[in-house]
PDB file of C-alpha atoms in Angstrom:
ATOM      1  CA  ILE A   1       0.000   0.000   0.000  1.00 70.00           C
ATOM      2  CA  GLU A   2       2.808   2.394   0.878  1.00 77.00           C
ATOM      3  CA  GLU A   3       4.805   1.409  -2.192  1.00 79.00           C
ATOM      4  CA  ASN A   4       2.066   2.221  -4.716  1.00 73.00           C
ATOM      5  CA  PRO A   5      -1.010   3.880  -3.164  1.00 72.00           C
ATOM      6  CA  GLU A   6      -2.786   4.430  -6.494  1.00 79.00           C
ATOM      7  CA  ARG A   7      -2.409   0.760  -7.446  1.00 71.00           C
ATOM      8  CA  ALA A   8      -3.582  -0.268  -3.956  1.00 67.00           C
ATOM      9  CA  LYS A   9      -6.682   1.931  -4.302  1.00 71.00           C
ATOM     10  CA  SER A  10      -7.422   0.453  -7.729  1.00 74.00           C
ATOM     11  CA  THR A  11      -6.972  -3.090  -6.401  1.00 71.00           C
ATOM     12  CA  ILE A  12      -9.387  -2.465  -3.525  1.00 71.00           C
ATOM     13  CA  THR A  13     -11.949  -1.108  -5.985  1.00 72.00           C
ATOM     14  CA  GLN A  14     -11.581  -4.179  -8.200  1.00 68.00           C
ATOM     15  CA  LEU A  15     -11.976  -6.507  -5.211  1.00 71.00           C
ATOM     16  CA  SER A  16     -15.064  -4.569  -4.113  1.00 72.00           C
ATOM     17  CA  ASN A  17     -16.550  -4.877  -7.600  1.00 65.00           C
ATOM     18  CA  ILE A  18     -15.986  -8.642  -7.627  1.00 66.00           C
ATOM     19  CA  PHE A  19     -17.484  -9.104  -4.138  1.00 67.00           C
ATOM     20  CA  ARG A  20     -20.508  -6.934  -4.986  1.00 66.00           C
ATOM     21  CA  TYR A  21     -21.088  -8.901  -8.195  1.00 61.00           C
ATOM     22  CA  SER A  22     -20.767 -12.274  -6.452  1.00 71.00           C
ATOM     23  CA  LEU A  23     -23.296 -11.238  -3.799  1.00 63.00           C
ATOM     24  CA  ARG A  24     -25.768  -9.975  -6.380  1.00 67.00           C
ATOM     25  CA  ILE A  25     -25.639 -12.984  -8.689  1.00 68.00           C
ATOM     26  CA  ASP A  26     -27.033 -15.359  -6.047  1.00 68.00           C
ATOM     27  CA  ARG A  27     -30.432 -13.897  -6.875  1.00 72.00           C
ATOM     28  CA  VAL A  28     -30.319 -14.207 -10.690  1.00 81.00           C
ATOM     29  CA  GLU A  29     -30.111 -17.044 -13.212  1.00 86.00           C
ATOM     30  CA  THR A  30     -28.467 -15.016 -15.967  1.00 91.00           C
ATOM     31  CA  VAL A  31     -26.622 -11.750 -16.499  1.00 92.00           C
ATOM     32  CA  PRO A  32     -25.744  -9.799 -19.645  1.00 94.00           C
ATOM     33  CA  LEU A  33     -22.388 -10.796 -21.120  1.00 96.00           C
ATOM     34  CA  ASP A  34     -20.975  -7.287 -20.742  1.00 95.00           C
ATOM     35  CA  GLU A  35     -21.786  -7.267 -17.013  1.00 93.00           C
ATOM     36  CA  GLU A  36     -19.990 -10.596 -16.549  1.00 95.00           C
ATOM     37  CA  MET A  37     -17.037  -9.294 -18.542  1.00 96.00           C
ATOM     38  CA  ARG A  38     -16.611  -6.262 -16.270  1.00 94.00           C
ATOM     39  CA  THR A  39     -16.063  -8.692 -13.392  1.00 93.00           C
ATOM     40  CA  VAL A  40     -13.739 -10.837 -15.516  1.00 96.00           C
ATOM     41  CA  VAL A  41     -11.623  -7.771 -16.367  1.00 96.00           C
ATOM     42  CA  ASP A  42     -11.436  -6.818 -12.667  1.00 91.00           C
ATOM     43  CA  TYR A  43     -10.363 -10.376 -11.858  1.00 92.00           C
ATOM     44  CA  LEU A  44      -7.745 -10.461 -14.640  1.00 96.00           C
ATOM     45  CA  ASP A  45      -6.355  -7.089 -13.580  1.00 93.00           C
ATOM     46  CA  LEU A  46      -5.997  -8.378 -10.005  1.00 90.00           C
ATOM     47  CA  GLU A  47      -4.208 -11.489 -11.246  1.00 93.00           C
ATOM     48  CA  LYS A  48      -2.000  -9.271 -13.408  1.00 92.00           C
ATOM     49  CA  VAL A  49      -0.746  -7.647 -10.178  1.00 86.00           C
ATOM     50  CA  ARG A  50       0.258 -11.109  -8.960  1.00 88.00           C
ATOM     51  CA  PHE A  51       1.705 -12.471 -12.216  1.00 92.00           C
ATOM     52  CA  GLU A  52       2.968  -9.165 -13.643  1.00 90.00           C
ATOM     53  CA  GLU A  53       4.407  -9.695 -17.142  1.00 94.00           C
ATOM     54  CA  ARG A  54       3.725 -13.455 -16.920  1.00 95.00           C
ATOM     55  CA  LEU A  55       0.017 -12.864 -17.621  1.00 96.00           C
ATOM     56  CA  ASN A  56      -1.326 -11.205 -20.736  1.00 96.00           C
ATOM     57  CA  TYR A  57      -4.905 -11.151 -21.859  1.00 97.00           C
ATOM     58  CA  LYS A  58      -6.998  -9.967 -24.771  1.00 97.00           C
ATOM     59  CA  ILE A  59     -10.758  -9.587 -24.929  1.00 97.00           C
ATOM     60  CA  ASP A  60     -12.534  -9.448 -28.285  1.00 97.00           C
ATOM     61  CA  LEU A  61     -16.301  -9.044 -27.864  1.00 97.00           C
ATOM     62  CA  ASP A  62     -18.614  -8.560 -30.793  1.00 96.00           C
ATOM     63  CA  PRO A  63     -20.756  -5.559 -29.731  1.00 96.00           C
ATOM     64  CA  VAL A  64     -23.878  -7.434 -30.856  1.00 94.00           C
ATOM     65  CA  THR A  65     -23.273 -10.066 -28.125  1.00 96.00           C
ATOM     66  CA  LYS A  66     -22.826  -7.785 -25.122  1.00 94.00           C
ATOM     67  CA  GLY A  67     -26.479  -7.950 -24.033  1.00 94.00           C
ATOM     68  CA  VAL A  68     -26.851 -11.729 -24.414  1.00 94.00           C
ATOM     69  CA  GLU A  69     -27.786 -13.394 -21.120  1.00 93.00           C
ATOM     70  CA  ILE A  70     -25.356 -15.992 -19.760  1.00 94.00           C
ATOM     71  CA  PRO A  71     -25.031 -17.871 -16.453  1.00 93.00           C
ATOM     72  CA  PRO A  72     -23.328 -15.577 -13.907  1.00 92.00           C
ATOM     73  CA  MET A  73     -19.688 -16.324 -12.990  1.00 90.00           C
ATOM     74  CA  MET A  74     -19.422 -18.788 -15.900  1.00 94.00           C
ATOM     75  CA  ILE A  75     -16.658 -16.969 -17.767  1.00 96.00           C
ATOM     76  CA  GLN A  76     -14.969 -15.842 -14.563  1.00 93.00           C
ATOM     77  CA  THR A  77     -14.780 -19.464 -13.340  1.00 92.00           C
ATOM     78  CA  LEU A  78     -13.309 -20.650 -16.645  1.00 95.00           C
ATOM     79  CA  VAL A  79     -10.768 -17.803 -16.641  1.00 96.00           C
ATOM     80  CA  GLU A  80      -9.838 -18.659 -13.060  1.00 93.00           C
ATOM     81  CA  ASN A  81      -9.255 -22.261 -14.185  1.00 92.00           C
ATOM     82  CA  SER A  82      -7.146 -20.961 -17.089  1.00 94.00           C
ATOM     83  CA  ILE A  83      -4.847 -19.213 -14.659  1.00 94.00           C
ATOM     84  CA  LYS A  84      -4.811 -21.899 -11.958  1.00 91.00           C
ATOM     85  CA  HIS A  85      -4.292 -24.916 -14.242  1.00 89.00           C
ATOM     86  CA  GLY A  86      -2.546 -23.216 -17.168  1.00 91.00           C
ATOM     87  CA  ILE A  87      -0.704 -19.916 -16.795  1.00 93.00           C
ATOM     88  CA  SER A  88       0.508 -20.503 -13.212  1.00 93.00           C
ATOM     89  CA  LYS A  89       2.208 -23.756 -14.240  1.00 92.00           C
ATOM     90  CA  ILE A  90       4.220 -22.189 -17.058  1.00 93.00           C
ATOM     91  CA  PRO A  91       7.429 -20.528 -15.800  1.00 93.00           C
ATOM     92  CA  GLU A  92       7.318 -17.828 -18.475  1.00 93.00           C
ATOM     93  CA  GLY A  93       3.561 -17.376 -18.063  1.00 93.00           C
ATOM     94  CA  GLY A  94       1.137 -17.111 -20.939  1.00 95.00           C
ATOM     95  CA  ASN A  95      -1.877 -15.587 -22.573  1.00 96.00           C
ATOM     96  CA  ILE A  96      -5.637 -15.674 -22.240  1.00 97.00           C
ATOM     97  CA  LEU A  97      -7.990 -14.770 -25.071  1.00 97.00           C
ATOM     98  CA  ILE A  98     -11.726 -14.304 -24.575  1.00 98.00           C
ATOM     99  CA  ARG A  99     -13.794 -13.906 -27.722  1.00 98.00           C
ATOM    100  CA  SER A 100     -17.525 -13.616 -28.400  1.00 97.00           C
ATOM    101  CA  LYS A 101     -19.459 -13.544 -31.624  1.00 97.00           C
ATOM    102  CA  SER A 102     -22.903 -14.404 -32.913  1.00 95.00           C
ATOM    103  CA  ASN A 103     -23.966 -16.506 -35.841  1.00 93.00           C
ATOM    104  CA  GLY A 104     -27.542 -15.201 -35.636  1.00 90.00           C
ATOM    105  CA  GLU A 105     -28.743 -18.299 -33.776  1.00 91.00           C
ATOM    106  CA  CYS A 106     -26.188 -18.567 -30.972  1.00 94.00           C
ATOM    107  CA  LEU A 107     -23.754 -16.694 -28.828  1.00 96.00           C
ATOM    108  CA  LEU A 108     -20.361 -18.249 -29.530  1.00 97.00           C
ATOM    109  CA  LEU A 109     -17.850 -17.891 -26.693  1.00 98.00           C
ATOM    110  CA  GLU A 110     -14.224 -18.959 -26.869  1.00 98.00           C
ATOM    111  CA  ILE A 111     -11.730 -18.872 -24.039  1.00 97.00           C
ATOM    112  CA  GLU A 112      -8.156 -19.835 -24.854  1.00 96.00           C
ATOM    113  CA  ASN A 113      -5.182 -20.052 -22.523  1.00 96.00           C
ATOM    114  CA  SER A 114      -1.576 -21.070 -22.846  1.00 95.00           C
ATOM    115  CA  GLY A 115      -0.792 -24.568 -21.615  1.00 92.00           C
ATOM    116  CA  GLU A 116      -2.340 -28.006 -21.800  1.00 90.00           C
ATOM    117  CA  ILE A 117      -5.105 -29.782 -19.979  1.00 87.00           C
ATOM    118  CA  ASP A 118      -4.958 -33.430 -18.949  1.00 79.00           C
ATOM    119  CA  LEU A 119      -8.318 -34.517 -20.326  1.00 77.00           C
ATOM    120  CA  GLU A 120      -8.140 -37.901 -18.573  1.00 78.00           C
ATOM    121  CA  ALA A 121      -7.528 -36.230 -15.201  1.00 73.00           C
ATOM    122  CA  LEU A 122     -10.338 -33.772 -15.979  1.00 72.00           C
ATOM    123  CA  ASN A 123     -12.775 -36.659 -16.441  1.00 72.00           C
ATOM    124  CA  HIS A 124     -11.885 -37.960 -12.960  1.00 67.00           C
ATOM    125  CA  SER A 125     -11.565 -34.567 -11.296  1.00 70.00           C
ATOM    126  CA  SER A 126     -13.433 -33.732  -8.114  1.00 63.00           C
ATOM    127  CA  GLY A 127     -13.411 -30.035  -9.066  1.00 66.00           C
ATOM    128  CA  TYR A 128     -16.644 -28.183  -9.679  1.00 72.00           C
ATOM    129  CA  GLY A 129     -15.834 -25.461 -12.221  1.00 78.00           C
ATOM    130  CA  ILE A 130     -16.322 -27.285 -15.511  1.00 86.00           C
ATOM    131  CA  SER A 131     -18.977 -29.744 -14.303  1.00 86.00           C
ATOM    132  CA  ASN A 132     -20.933 -26.874 -12.746  1.00 87.00           C
ATOM    133  CA  THR A 133     -20.702 -24.898 -16.003  1.00 90.00           C
ATOM    134  CA  LYS A 134     -22.046 -27.850 -18.003  1.00 91.00           C
ATOM    135  CA  GLN A 135     -24.887 -28.419 -15.529  1.00 90.00           C
ATOM    136  CA  ARG A 136     -25.922 -24.759 -15.490  1.00 90.00           C
ATOM    137  CA  LEU A 137     -25.888 -24.582 -19.289  1.00 93.00           C
ATOM    138  CA  ASN A 138     -28.002 -27.730 -19.439  1.00 91.00           C
ATOM    139  CA  LEU A 139     -30.470 -26.471 -16.808  1.00 90.00           C
ATOM    140  CA  LEU A 140     -30.908 -23.090 -18.483  1.00 91.00           C
ATOM    141  CA  PHE A 141     -30.838 -24.089 -22.139  1.00 91.00           C
ATOM    142  CA  GLY A 142     -31.383 -27.855 -22.192  1.00 84.00           C
ATOM    143  CA  GLY A 143     -29.859 -29.642 -25.143  1.00 85.00           C
ATOM    144  CA  ARG A 144     -29.701 -26.359 -27.064  1.00 90.00           C
ATOM    145  CA  SER A 145     -26.350 -25.357 -25.554  1.00 93.00           C
ATOM    146  CA  PHE A 146     -22.887 -26.701 -26.309  1.00 95.00           C
ATOM    147  CA  PHE A 147     -19.687 -26.923 -24.255  1.00 95.00           C
ATOM    148  CA  SER A 148     -16.297 -28.346 -25.180  1.00 94.00           C
ATOM    149  CA  ILE A 149     -12.767 -28.150 -23.862  1.00 94.00           C
ATOM    150  CA  ARG A 150      -9.749 -29.412 -25.760  1.00 94.00           C
ATOM    151  CA  ASN A 151      -6.048 -29.036 -26.323  1.00 93.00           C
ATOM    152  CA  VAL A 152      -4.917 -27.247 -29.485  1.00 94.00           C
ATOM    153  CA  GLU A 153      -1.441 -27.130 -30.961  1.00 89.00           C
ATOM    154  CA  ASP A 154      -0.410 -24.124 -33.042  1.00 79.00           C
ATOM    155  CA  LYS A 155       2.339 -25.592 -35.211  1.00 72.00           C
ATOM    156  CA  ASP A 156       3.177 -22.173 -36.711  1.00 71.00           C
ATOM    157  CA  LYS A 157       3.906 -20.637 -33.311  1.00 67.00           C
ATOM    158  CA  LEU A 158       5.144 -23.892 -31.781  1.00 70.00           C
ATOM    159  CA  SER A 159       2.760 -23.441 -28.879  1.00 82.00           C
ATOM    160  CA  LYS A 160       0.001 -25.355 -27.143  1.00 89.00           C
ATOM    161  CA  PHE A 161      -3.142 -23.968 -25.635  1.00 94.00           C
ATOM    162  CA  VAL A 162      -6.459 -25.010 -24.131  1.00 95.00           C
ATOM    163  CA  LYS A 163      -9.618 -23.942 -25.931  1.00 96.00           C
ATOM    164  CA  VAL A 164     -13.074 -23.783 -24.372  1.00 96.00           C
ATOM    165  CA  GLU A 165     -16.021 -23.324 -26.722  1.00 97.00           C
ATOM    166  CA  ILE A 166     -19.523 -22.509 -25.556  1.00 97.00           C
ATOM    167  CA  LYS A 167     -22.650 -21.975 -27.610  1.00 96.00           C
ATOM    168  CA  ILE A 168     -25.736 -20.454 -26.043  1.00 95.00           C
ATOM    169  CA  PRO A 169     -28.962 -20.186 -28.051  1.00 93.00           C
ATOM    170  CA  LEU A 170     -30.328 -16.747 -28.843  1.00 89.00           C
ATOM    171  CA  GLY A 171     -33.802 -18.231 -29.246  1.00 69.00           C
ATOM    172  CA  GLY A 172     -33.545 -21.272 -31.479  1.00 49.00           C
ATOM    173  CA  ASN A 173     -31.203 -24.229 -31.475  1.00 51.00           C
ATOM    174  CA  CYS A 174     -27.459 -24.017 -32.020  1.00 59.00           C
ATOM    175  CA  ASN A 175     -27.280 -26.983 -34.434  1.00 51.00           C
ATOM    176  CA  GLU A 176     -24.873 -28.916 -32.180  1.00 46.00           C
ATOM    177  CA  SER A 177     -26.636 -29.950 -29.008  1.00 41.00           C
ATOM    178  CA  THR A 178     -24.254 -31.915 -26.844  1.00 42.00           C
ATOM    179  CA  ASN A 179     -22.230 -31.078 -23.794  1.00 46.00           C
ATOM    180  CA  SER A 180     -18.849 -32.784 -24.054  1.00 45.00           C
TER     181      SER A 180
END
């Protein structure tokens, strides 16, 4: 606090925003994407204090998707997993990319992070983040939503990353209707 009072003040504000959001979302089933993303940015900025130059992120939201309703804390939980199970395990750190777009029928969300995921261990995990996300999507949207997580290798950049894809219907079906 004494070393950088302005940064300390900003950090306290970000923490307050996250706490306020988490208290409010207990009473709602969905929130607009842009509201969720404000909390995600606060969270990423707090983690940036901890990881410094080891954490970089980019957010690319199609303006048309910002009002689409999503389960609260869904993206934040997946980003938290990206840092905990990906970025934090890489000595040089890594990147997170969050992207949204619409195909007219669905909100398409992608979250990518540097690293790899052990899919076998994930299937036997006692963690709640991914299983909770799948359950909430299924409860809210039935078989009309889609969730996947996989490892991707970028041969051009000689890097590996984890990619989460989520489709949420805007009213109709999203063509693919399985949670994997």
